[in-house]
Structure formats: structure tokens, C-alpha cells
């Protein structure tokens, strides 16, 4: 069923049923929004050990050569 089909069916409902549907949809949207705001943030790198290479500060002449080109 497409969105147009659903809309067509909704328009055939009574006014009271339309209002009930609106309220239901608003509640669902509010719950979705609240859930996304209050969802805990995940930090996938948190807790991983930090390692620095032994040659971290060694010069990289090939990098400078590539930048010069």
C-alpha cells in the first residue's frame, strides 16, 4: 500500500476518527523524538588504549616531496 492509498483511506474516515489518528501519530512522533534525544551517546573509541609509534617524530621526506609536486 502506497502513501497515496493510505491518505485516500484516511480522508474517508469520520472527523472523530481523523482526530484520533492525528493524536496517535503525534504521540508516536513525540516518542520517536524523545527517544532520539535521550538515547545515550556511544563513543566507540573510548576505552581503547592509546599507542604512539616509536618513530612518531621521524622525518618523512617522501611526504614533503609529494607536497612539492
GROMACS .gro file of C-alpha atoms in nm:
model
   69
    1UNK     CA    1   0.000   0.000   0.000
    2UNK     CA    2   0.141   0.336  -0.100
    3UNK     CA    3   0.128   0.659   0.095
    4UNK     CA    4  -0.132   0.791  -0.150
    5UNK     CA    5  -0.351   0.486  -0.083
    6UNK     CA    6  -0.325   0.544   0.290
    7UNK     CA    7  -0.407   0.913   0.254
    8UNK     CA    8  -0.708   0.829   0.039
    9UNK     CA    9  -0.835   0.586   0.303
   10UNK     CA   10  -0.778   0.838   0.582
   11UNK     CA   11  -0.980   1.104   0.402
   12UNK     CA   12  -1.277   0.865   0.402
   13UNK     CA   13  -1.273   0.842   0.783
   14UNK     CA   14  -1.507   1.037   1.006
   15UNK     CA   15  -1.378   1.357   1.161
   16UNK     CA   16  -1.355   1.194   1.502
   17UNK     CA   17  -1.150   0.905   1.361
   18UNK     CA   18  -0.921   1.151   1.179
   19UNK     CA   19  -0.858   1.338   1.505
   20UNK     CA   20  -0.783   1.012   1.682
   21UNK     CA   21  -0.538   0.921   1.408
   22UNK     CA   22  -0.372   1.263   1.433
   23UNK     CA   23  -0.334   1.222   1.809
   24UNK     CA   24  -0.188   0.875   1.766
   25UNK     CA   25   0.061   0.998   1.507
   26UNK     CA   26   0.162   1.296   1.720
   27UNK     CA   27   0.223   1.069   2.019
   28UNK     CA   28   0.434   0.835   1.805
   29UNK     CA   29   0.639   1.124   1.664
   30UNK     CA   30   0.689   1.267   2.011
   31UNK     CA   31   0.810   0.930   2.144
   32UNK     CA   32   1.048   0.891   1.849
   33UNK     CA   33   1.185   1.241   1.904
   34UNK     CA   34   1.222   1.195   2.278
   35UNK     CA   35   1.391   0.859   2.230
   36UNK     CA   36   1.645   1.006   1.987
   37UNK     CA   37   1.722   1.297   2.220
   38UNK     CA   38   1.762   1.084   2.531
   39UNK     CA   39   1.947   0.800   2.362
   40UNK     CA   40   2.287   0.754   2.520
   41UNK     CA   41   2.573   0.865   2.302
   42UNK     CA   42   2.821   0.599   2.214
   43UNK     CA   43   3.188   0.667   2.182
   44UNK     CA   44   3.339   0.365   2.006
   45UNK     CA   45   3.699   0.473   2.070
   46UNK     CA   46   3.651   0.535   2.440
   47UNK     CA   47   3.839   0.283   2.648
   48UNK     CA   48   4.079   0.182   2.374
   49UNK     CA   49   4.445   0.212   2.467
   50UNK     CA   50   4.638   0.497   2.310
   51UNK     CA   51   4.958   0.388   2.143
   52UNK     CA   52   5.213   0.613   1.981
   53UNK     CA   53   5.456   0.472   1.731
   54UNK     CA   54   5.823   0.476   1.830
   55UNK     CA   55   5.909   0.661   1.510
   56UNK     CA   56   5.630   0.915   1.554
   57UNK     CA   57   5.853   1.219   1.512
   58UNK     CA   58   6.083   1.077   1.244
   59UNK     CA   59   6.104   1.299   0.936
   60UNK     CA   60   5.906   1.193   0.631
   61UNK     CA   61   6.088   1.330   0.329
   62UNK     CA   62   5.856   1.144   0.089
   63UNK     CA   63   5.563   1.343   0.227
   64UNK     CA   64   5.738   1.673   0.165
   65UNK     CA   65   5.834   1.557  -0.183
   66UNK     CA   66   5.472   1.471  -0.260
   67UNK     CA   67   5.360   1.812  -0.137
   68UNK     CA   68   5.615   1.985  -0.357
   69UNK     CA   69   5.478   1.823  -0.674
   0.00000   0.00000   0.00000
